[in-house]
Tab-separated table of N, CA and C in Angstrom:
chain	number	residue	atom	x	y	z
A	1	UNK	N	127.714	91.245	110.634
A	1	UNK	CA	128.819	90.545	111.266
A	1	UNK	C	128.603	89.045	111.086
A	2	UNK	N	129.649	88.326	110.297
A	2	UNK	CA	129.485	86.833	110.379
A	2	UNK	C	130.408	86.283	111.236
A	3	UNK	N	130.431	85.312	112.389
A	3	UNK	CA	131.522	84.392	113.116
A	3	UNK	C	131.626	83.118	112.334
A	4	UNK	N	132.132	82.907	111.777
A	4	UNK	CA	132.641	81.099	111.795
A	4	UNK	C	133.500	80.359	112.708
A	5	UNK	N	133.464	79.213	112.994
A	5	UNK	CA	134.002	78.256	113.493
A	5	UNK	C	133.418	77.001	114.860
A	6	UNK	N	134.285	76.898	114.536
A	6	UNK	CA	133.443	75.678	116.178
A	6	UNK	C	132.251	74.764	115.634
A	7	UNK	N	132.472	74.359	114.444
A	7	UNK	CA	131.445	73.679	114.008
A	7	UNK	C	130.232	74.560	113.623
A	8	UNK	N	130.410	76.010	113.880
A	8	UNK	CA	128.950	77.005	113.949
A	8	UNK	C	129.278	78.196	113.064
A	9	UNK	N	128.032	78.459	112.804
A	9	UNK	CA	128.479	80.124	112.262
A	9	UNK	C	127.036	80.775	113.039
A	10	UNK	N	127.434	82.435	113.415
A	10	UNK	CA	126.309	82.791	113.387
A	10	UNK	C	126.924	84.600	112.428
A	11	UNK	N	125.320	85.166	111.993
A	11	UNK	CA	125.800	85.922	111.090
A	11	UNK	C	124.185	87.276	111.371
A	12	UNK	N	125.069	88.188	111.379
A	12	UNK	CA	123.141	89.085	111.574
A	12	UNK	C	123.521	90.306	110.933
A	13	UNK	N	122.064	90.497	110.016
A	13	UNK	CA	121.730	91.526	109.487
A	13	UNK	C	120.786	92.334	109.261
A	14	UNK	N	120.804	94.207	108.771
A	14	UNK	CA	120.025	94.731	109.151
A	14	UNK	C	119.167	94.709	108.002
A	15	UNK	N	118.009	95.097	108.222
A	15	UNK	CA	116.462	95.710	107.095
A	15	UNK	C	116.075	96.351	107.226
A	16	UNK	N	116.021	97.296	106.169
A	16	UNK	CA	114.657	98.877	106.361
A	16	UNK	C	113.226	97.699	105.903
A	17	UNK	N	112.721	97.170	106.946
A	17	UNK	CA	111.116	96.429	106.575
A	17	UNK	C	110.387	96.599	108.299
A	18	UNK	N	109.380	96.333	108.550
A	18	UNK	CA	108.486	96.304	109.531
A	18	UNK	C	108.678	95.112	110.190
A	19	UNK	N	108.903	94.805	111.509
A	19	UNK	CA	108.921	93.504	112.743
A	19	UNK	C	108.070	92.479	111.671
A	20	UNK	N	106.819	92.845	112.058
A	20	UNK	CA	105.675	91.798	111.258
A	20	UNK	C	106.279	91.332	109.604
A	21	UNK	N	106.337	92.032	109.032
A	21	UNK	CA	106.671	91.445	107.564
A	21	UNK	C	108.070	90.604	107.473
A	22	UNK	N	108.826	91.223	108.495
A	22	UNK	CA	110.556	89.698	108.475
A	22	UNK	C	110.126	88.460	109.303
A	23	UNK	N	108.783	89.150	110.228
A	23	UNK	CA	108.509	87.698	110.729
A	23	UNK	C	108.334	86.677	110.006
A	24	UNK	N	107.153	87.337	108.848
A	24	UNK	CA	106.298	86.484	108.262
A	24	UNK	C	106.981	85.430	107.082
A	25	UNK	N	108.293	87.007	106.670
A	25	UNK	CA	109.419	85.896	105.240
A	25	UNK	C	110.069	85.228	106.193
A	26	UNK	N	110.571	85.338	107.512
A	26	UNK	CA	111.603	84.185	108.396
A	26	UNK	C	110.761	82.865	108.026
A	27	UNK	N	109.454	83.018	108.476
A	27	UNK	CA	108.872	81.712	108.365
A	27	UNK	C	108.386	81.037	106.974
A	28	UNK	N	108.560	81.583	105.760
A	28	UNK	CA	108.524	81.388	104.974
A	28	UNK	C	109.897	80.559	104.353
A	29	UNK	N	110.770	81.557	105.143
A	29	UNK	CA	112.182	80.928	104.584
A	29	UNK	C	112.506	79.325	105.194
A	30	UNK	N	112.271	79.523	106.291
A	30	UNK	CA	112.194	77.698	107.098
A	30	UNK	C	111.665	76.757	106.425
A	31	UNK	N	110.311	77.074	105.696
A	31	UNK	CA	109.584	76.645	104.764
A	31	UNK	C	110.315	76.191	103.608
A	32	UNK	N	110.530	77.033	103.052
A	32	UNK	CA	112.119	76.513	101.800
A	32	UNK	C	112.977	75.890	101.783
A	33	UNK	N	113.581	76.385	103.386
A	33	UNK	CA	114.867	75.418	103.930
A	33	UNK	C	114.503	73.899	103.834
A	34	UNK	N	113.272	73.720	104.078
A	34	UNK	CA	112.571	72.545	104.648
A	34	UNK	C	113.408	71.466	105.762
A	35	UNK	N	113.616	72.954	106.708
A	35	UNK	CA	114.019	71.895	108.178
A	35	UNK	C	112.849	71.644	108.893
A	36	UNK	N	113.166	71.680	110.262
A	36	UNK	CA	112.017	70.737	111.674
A	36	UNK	C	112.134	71.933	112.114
A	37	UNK	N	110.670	72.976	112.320
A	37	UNK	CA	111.067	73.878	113.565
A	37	UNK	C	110.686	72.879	114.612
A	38	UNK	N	111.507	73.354	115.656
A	38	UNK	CA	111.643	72.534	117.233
A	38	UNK	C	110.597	73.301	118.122
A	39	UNK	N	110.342	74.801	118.331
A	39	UNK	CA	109.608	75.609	119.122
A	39	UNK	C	110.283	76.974	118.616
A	40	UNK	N	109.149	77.649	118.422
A	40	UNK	CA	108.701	79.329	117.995
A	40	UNK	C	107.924	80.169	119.347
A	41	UNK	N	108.322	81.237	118.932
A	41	UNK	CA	107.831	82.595	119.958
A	41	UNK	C	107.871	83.275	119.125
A	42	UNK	N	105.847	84.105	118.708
A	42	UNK	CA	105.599	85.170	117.953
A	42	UNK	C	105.848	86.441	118.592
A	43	UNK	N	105.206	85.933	120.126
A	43	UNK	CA	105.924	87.277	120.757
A	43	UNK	C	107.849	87.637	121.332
A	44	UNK	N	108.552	86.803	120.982
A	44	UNK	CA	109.603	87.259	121.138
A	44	UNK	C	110.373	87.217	119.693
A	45	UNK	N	110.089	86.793	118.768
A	45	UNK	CA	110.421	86.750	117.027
A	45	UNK	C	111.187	86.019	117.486
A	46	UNK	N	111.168	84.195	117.356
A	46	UNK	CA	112.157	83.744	118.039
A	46	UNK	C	111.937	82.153	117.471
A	47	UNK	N	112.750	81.196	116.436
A	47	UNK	CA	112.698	80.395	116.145
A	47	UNK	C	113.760	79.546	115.992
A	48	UNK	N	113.785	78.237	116.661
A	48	UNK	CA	114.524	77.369	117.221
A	48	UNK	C	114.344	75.909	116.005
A	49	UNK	N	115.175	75.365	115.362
A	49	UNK	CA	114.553	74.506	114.433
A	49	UNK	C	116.133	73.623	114.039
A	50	UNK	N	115.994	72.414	113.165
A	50	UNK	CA	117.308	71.779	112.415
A	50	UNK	C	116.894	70.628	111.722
A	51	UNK	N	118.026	70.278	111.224
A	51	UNK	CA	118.237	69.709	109.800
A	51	UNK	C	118.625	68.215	110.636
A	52	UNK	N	119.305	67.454	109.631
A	52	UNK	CA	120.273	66.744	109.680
A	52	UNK	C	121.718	66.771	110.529
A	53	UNK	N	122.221	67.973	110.004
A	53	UNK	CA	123.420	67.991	110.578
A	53	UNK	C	123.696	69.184	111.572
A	54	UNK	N	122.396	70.046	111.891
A	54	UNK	CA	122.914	71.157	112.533
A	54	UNK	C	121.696	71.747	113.140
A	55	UNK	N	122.031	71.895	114.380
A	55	UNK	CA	120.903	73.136	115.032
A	55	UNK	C	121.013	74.533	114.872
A	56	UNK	N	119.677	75.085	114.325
A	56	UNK	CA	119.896	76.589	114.639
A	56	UNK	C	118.516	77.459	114.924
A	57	UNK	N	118.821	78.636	115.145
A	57	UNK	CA	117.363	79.489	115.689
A	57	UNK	C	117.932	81.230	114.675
A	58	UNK	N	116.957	81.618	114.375
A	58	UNK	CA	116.715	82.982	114.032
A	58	UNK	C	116.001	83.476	114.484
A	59	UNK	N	116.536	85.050	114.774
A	59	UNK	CA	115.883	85.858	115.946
A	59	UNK	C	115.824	87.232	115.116
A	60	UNK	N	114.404	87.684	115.238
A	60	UNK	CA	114.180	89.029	114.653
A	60	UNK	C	113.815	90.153	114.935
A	61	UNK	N	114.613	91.061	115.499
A	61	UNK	CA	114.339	92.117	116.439
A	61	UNK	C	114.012	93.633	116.151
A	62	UNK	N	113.175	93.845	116.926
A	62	UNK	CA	113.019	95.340	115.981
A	62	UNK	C	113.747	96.374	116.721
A	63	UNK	N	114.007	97.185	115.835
A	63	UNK	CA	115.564	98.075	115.975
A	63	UNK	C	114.647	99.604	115.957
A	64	UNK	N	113.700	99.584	115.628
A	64	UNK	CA	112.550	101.024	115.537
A	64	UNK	C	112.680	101.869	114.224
A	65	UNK	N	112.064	102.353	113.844
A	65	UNK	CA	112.155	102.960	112.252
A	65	UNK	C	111.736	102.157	111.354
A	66	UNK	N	111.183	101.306	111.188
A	66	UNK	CA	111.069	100.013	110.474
A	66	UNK	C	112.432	99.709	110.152
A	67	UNK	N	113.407	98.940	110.888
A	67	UNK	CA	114.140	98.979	110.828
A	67	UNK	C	114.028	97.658	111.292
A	68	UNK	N	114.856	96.109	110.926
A	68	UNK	CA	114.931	94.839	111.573
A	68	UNK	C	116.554	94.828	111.735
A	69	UNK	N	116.914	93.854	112.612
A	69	UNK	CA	117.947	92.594	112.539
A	69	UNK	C	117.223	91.842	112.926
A	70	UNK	N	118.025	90.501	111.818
A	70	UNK	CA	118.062	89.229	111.674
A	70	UNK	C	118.937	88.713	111.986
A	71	UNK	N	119.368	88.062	113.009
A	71	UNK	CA	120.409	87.230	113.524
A	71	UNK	C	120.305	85.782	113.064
A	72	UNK	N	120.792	84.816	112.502
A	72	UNK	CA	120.500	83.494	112.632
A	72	UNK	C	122.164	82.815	112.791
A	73	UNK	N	122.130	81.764	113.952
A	73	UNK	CA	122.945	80.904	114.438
A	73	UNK	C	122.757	79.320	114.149
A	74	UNK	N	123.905	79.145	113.574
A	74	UNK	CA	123.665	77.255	112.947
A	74	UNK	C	125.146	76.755	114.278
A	75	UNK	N	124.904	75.679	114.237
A	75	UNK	CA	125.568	74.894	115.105
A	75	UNK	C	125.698	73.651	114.839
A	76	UNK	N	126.733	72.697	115.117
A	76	UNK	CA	126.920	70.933	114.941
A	76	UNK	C	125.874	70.757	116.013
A	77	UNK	N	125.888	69.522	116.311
A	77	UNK	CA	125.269	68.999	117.334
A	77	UNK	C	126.586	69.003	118.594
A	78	UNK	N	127.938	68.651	117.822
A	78	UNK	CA	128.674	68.984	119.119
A	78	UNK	C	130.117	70.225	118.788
A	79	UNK	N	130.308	70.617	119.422
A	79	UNK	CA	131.385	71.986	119.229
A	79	UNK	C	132.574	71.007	118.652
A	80	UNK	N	133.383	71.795	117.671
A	80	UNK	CA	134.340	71.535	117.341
A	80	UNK	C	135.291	71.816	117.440
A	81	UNK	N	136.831	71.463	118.978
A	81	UNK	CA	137.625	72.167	119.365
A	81	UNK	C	138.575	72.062	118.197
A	82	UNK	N	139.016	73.467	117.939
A	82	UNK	CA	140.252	73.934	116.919
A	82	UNK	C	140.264	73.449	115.404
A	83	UNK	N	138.725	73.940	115.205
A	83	UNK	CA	138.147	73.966	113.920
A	83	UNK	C	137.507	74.762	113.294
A	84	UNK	N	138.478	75.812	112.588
A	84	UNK	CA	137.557	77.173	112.232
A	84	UNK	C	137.890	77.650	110.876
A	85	UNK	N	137.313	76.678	110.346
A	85	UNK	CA	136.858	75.929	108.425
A	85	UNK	C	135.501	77.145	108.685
A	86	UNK	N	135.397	77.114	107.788
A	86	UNK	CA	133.943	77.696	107.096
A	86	UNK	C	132.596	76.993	107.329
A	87	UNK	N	131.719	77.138	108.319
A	87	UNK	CA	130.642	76.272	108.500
A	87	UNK	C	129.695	77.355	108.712
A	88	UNK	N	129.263	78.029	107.200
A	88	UNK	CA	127.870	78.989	106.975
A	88	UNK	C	126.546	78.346	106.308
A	89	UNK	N	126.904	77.553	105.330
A	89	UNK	CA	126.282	76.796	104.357
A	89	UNK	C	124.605	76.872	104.930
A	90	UNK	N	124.597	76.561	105.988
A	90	UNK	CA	122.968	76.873	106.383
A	90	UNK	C	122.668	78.403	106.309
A	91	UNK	N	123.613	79.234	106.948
A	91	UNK	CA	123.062	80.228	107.322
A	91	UNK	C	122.997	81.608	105.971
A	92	UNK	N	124.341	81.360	105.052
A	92	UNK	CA	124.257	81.700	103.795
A	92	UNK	C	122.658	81.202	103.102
A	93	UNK	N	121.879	80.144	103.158
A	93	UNK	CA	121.098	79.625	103.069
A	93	UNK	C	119.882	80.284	102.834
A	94	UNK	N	119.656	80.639	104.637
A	94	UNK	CA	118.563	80.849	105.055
A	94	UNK	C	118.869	82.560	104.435
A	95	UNK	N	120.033	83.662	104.470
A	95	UNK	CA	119.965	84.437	104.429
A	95	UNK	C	119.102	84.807	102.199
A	96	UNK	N	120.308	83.974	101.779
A	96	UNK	CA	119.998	83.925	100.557
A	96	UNK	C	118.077	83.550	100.276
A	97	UNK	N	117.495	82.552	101.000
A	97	UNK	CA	116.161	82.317	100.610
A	97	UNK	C	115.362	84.223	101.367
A	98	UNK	N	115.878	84.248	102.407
A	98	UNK	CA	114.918	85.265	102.389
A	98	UNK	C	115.164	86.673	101.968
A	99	UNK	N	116.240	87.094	101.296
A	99	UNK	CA	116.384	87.924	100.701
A	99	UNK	C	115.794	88.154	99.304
A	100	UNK	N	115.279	86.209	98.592
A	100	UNK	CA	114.151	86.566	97.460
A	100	UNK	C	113.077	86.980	98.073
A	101	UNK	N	112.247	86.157	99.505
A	101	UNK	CA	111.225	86.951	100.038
A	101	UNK	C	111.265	88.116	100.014
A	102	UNK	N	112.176	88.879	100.532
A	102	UNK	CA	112.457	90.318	100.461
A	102	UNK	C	112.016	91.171	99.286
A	103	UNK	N	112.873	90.220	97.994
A	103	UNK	CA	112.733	91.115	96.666
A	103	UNK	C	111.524	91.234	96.252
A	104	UNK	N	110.402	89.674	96.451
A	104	UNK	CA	109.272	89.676	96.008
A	104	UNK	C	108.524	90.666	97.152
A	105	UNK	N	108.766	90.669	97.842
A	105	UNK	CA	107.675	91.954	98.518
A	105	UNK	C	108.110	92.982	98.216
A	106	UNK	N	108.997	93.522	97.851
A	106	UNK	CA	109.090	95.193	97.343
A	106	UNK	C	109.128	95.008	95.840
A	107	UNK	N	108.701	93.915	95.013
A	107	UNK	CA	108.461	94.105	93.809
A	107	UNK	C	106.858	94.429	93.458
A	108	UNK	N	105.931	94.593	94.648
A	108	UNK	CA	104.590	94.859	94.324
A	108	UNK	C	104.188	95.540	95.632
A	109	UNK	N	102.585	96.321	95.636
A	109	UNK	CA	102.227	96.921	96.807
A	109	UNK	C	100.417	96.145	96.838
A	110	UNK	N	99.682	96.236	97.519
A	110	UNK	CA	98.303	96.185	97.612
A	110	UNK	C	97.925	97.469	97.179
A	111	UNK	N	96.953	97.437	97.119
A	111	UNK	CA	96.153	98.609	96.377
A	111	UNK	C	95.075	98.533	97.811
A	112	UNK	N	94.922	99.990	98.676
A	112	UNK	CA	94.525	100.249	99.536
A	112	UNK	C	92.689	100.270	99.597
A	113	UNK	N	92.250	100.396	98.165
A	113	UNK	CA	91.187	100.628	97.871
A	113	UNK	C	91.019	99.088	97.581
A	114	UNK	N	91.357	98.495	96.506
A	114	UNK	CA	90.948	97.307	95.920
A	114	UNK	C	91.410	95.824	96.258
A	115	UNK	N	92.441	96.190	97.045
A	115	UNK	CA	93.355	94.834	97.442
A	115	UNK	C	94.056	94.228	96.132
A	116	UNK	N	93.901	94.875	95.098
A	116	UNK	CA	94.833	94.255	93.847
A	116	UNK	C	96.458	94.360	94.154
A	117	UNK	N	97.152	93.423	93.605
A	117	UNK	CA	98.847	93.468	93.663
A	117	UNK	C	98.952	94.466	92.477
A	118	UNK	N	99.720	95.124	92.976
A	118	UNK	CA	99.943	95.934	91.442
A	118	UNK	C	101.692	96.587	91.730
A	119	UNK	N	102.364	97.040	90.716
A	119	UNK	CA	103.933	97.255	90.360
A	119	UNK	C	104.174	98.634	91.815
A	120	UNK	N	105.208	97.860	92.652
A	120	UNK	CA	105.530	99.196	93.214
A	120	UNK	C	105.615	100.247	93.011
A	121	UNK	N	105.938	100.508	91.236
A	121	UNK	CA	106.549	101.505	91.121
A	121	UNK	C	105.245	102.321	90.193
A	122	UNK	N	103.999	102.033	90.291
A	122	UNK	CA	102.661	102.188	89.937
A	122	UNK	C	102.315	103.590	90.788
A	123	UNK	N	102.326	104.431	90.202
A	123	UNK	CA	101.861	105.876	90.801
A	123	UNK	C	99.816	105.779	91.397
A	124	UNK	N	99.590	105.283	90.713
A	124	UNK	CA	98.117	104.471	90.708
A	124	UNK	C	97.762	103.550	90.430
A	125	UNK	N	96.485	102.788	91.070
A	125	UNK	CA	96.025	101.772	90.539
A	125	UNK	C	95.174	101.684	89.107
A	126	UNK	N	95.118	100.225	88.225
A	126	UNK	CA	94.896	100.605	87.095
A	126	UNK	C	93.736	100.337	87.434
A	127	UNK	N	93.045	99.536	88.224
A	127	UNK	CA	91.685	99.584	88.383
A	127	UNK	C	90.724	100.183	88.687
A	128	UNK	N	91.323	100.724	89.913
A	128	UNK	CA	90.507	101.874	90.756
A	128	UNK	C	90.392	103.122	90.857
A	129	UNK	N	91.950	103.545	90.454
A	129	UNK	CA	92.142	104.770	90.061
A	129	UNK	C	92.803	105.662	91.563
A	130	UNK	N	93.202	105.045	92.412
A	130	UNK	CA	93.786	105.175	94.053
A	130	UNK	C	95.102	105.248	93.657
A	131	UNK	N	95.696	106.740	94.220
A	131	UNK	CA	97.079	107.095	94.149
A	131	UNK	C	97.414	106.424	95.024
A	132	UNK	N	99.076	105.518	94.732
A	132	UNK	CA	99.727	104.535	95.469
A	132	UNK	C	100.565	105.840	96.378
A	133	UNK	N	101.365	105.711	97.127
A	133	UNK	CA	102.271	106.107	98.268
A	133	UNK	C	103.612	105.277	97.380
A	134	UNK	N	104.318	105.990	97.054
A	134	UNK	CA	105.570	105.157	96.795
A	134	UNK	C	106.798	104.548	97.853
A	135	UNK	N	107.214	103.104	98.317
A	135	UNK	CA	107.805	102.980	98.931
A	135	UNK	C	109.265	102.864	98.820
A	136	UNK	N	109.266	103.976	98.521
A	136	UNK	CA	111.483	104.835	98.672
A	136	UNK	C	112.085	105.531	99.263
């Protein structure tokens, strides 16, 4: 679901990934964005941060099944009465940077035995010889 307007958008979506691992690309993605986080909560998946022109926070909740939403909300600094233009540009943003996080983590697995990165789609490791678990 995306809202636009009012100077804001907010927009949330779901993931088959684990709480811990959207934590870890959220904060990666801020990283990219290269805004100011303002104040974070690991225990509530909860990050408050902005730019130049806009405040916003992403919130990452676990839904059970390895299952996430990602909510993230951008905002002006002040509401904009009877203005409901398109104002995603951050949040298209943040969604677009961490959806490469995304790709790059299901483009490889650890190797349980060796800790090597090796091809998801690797039935075994070439080093060790440890049948992978395929994740599909």
């Amino acid at each position: 679901m995306i809202i636009n307007g009012a100077g804001g958008c907010y927009e949330n979506r779901y993931y088959e990934l684990d709480v811990n691992s959207a934590w870890n690309m959220v904060l990666q993605t801020l990283n990219d964005m290269g805004v100011q986080v303002d104040e974070w909560s690991q225990e509530e998946h909860l990050v408050k941060f902005h730019n130049v022109k806009k405040i916003m926070q992403v919130l990452v909740r676990d839904m059970g099944n390895e299952t996430v939403e990602i909510a993230m909300d951008s905002r002006g600094k002040h509401l904009l009465a009877y203005c409901w233009h398109k104002e995603n540009k951050e949040v298209e943003m943040f969604f677009d940077f961490f959806e490469e996080h995304l790709h790059a983590f299901s483009a490889y697995v650890i190797c349980p035995t060796c800790g090597r990165k090796i091809s998801s789609f690797a039935s075994q490791c070439p080093d060790c010889g440890q049948k992978i678990l395929q994740r599909r």
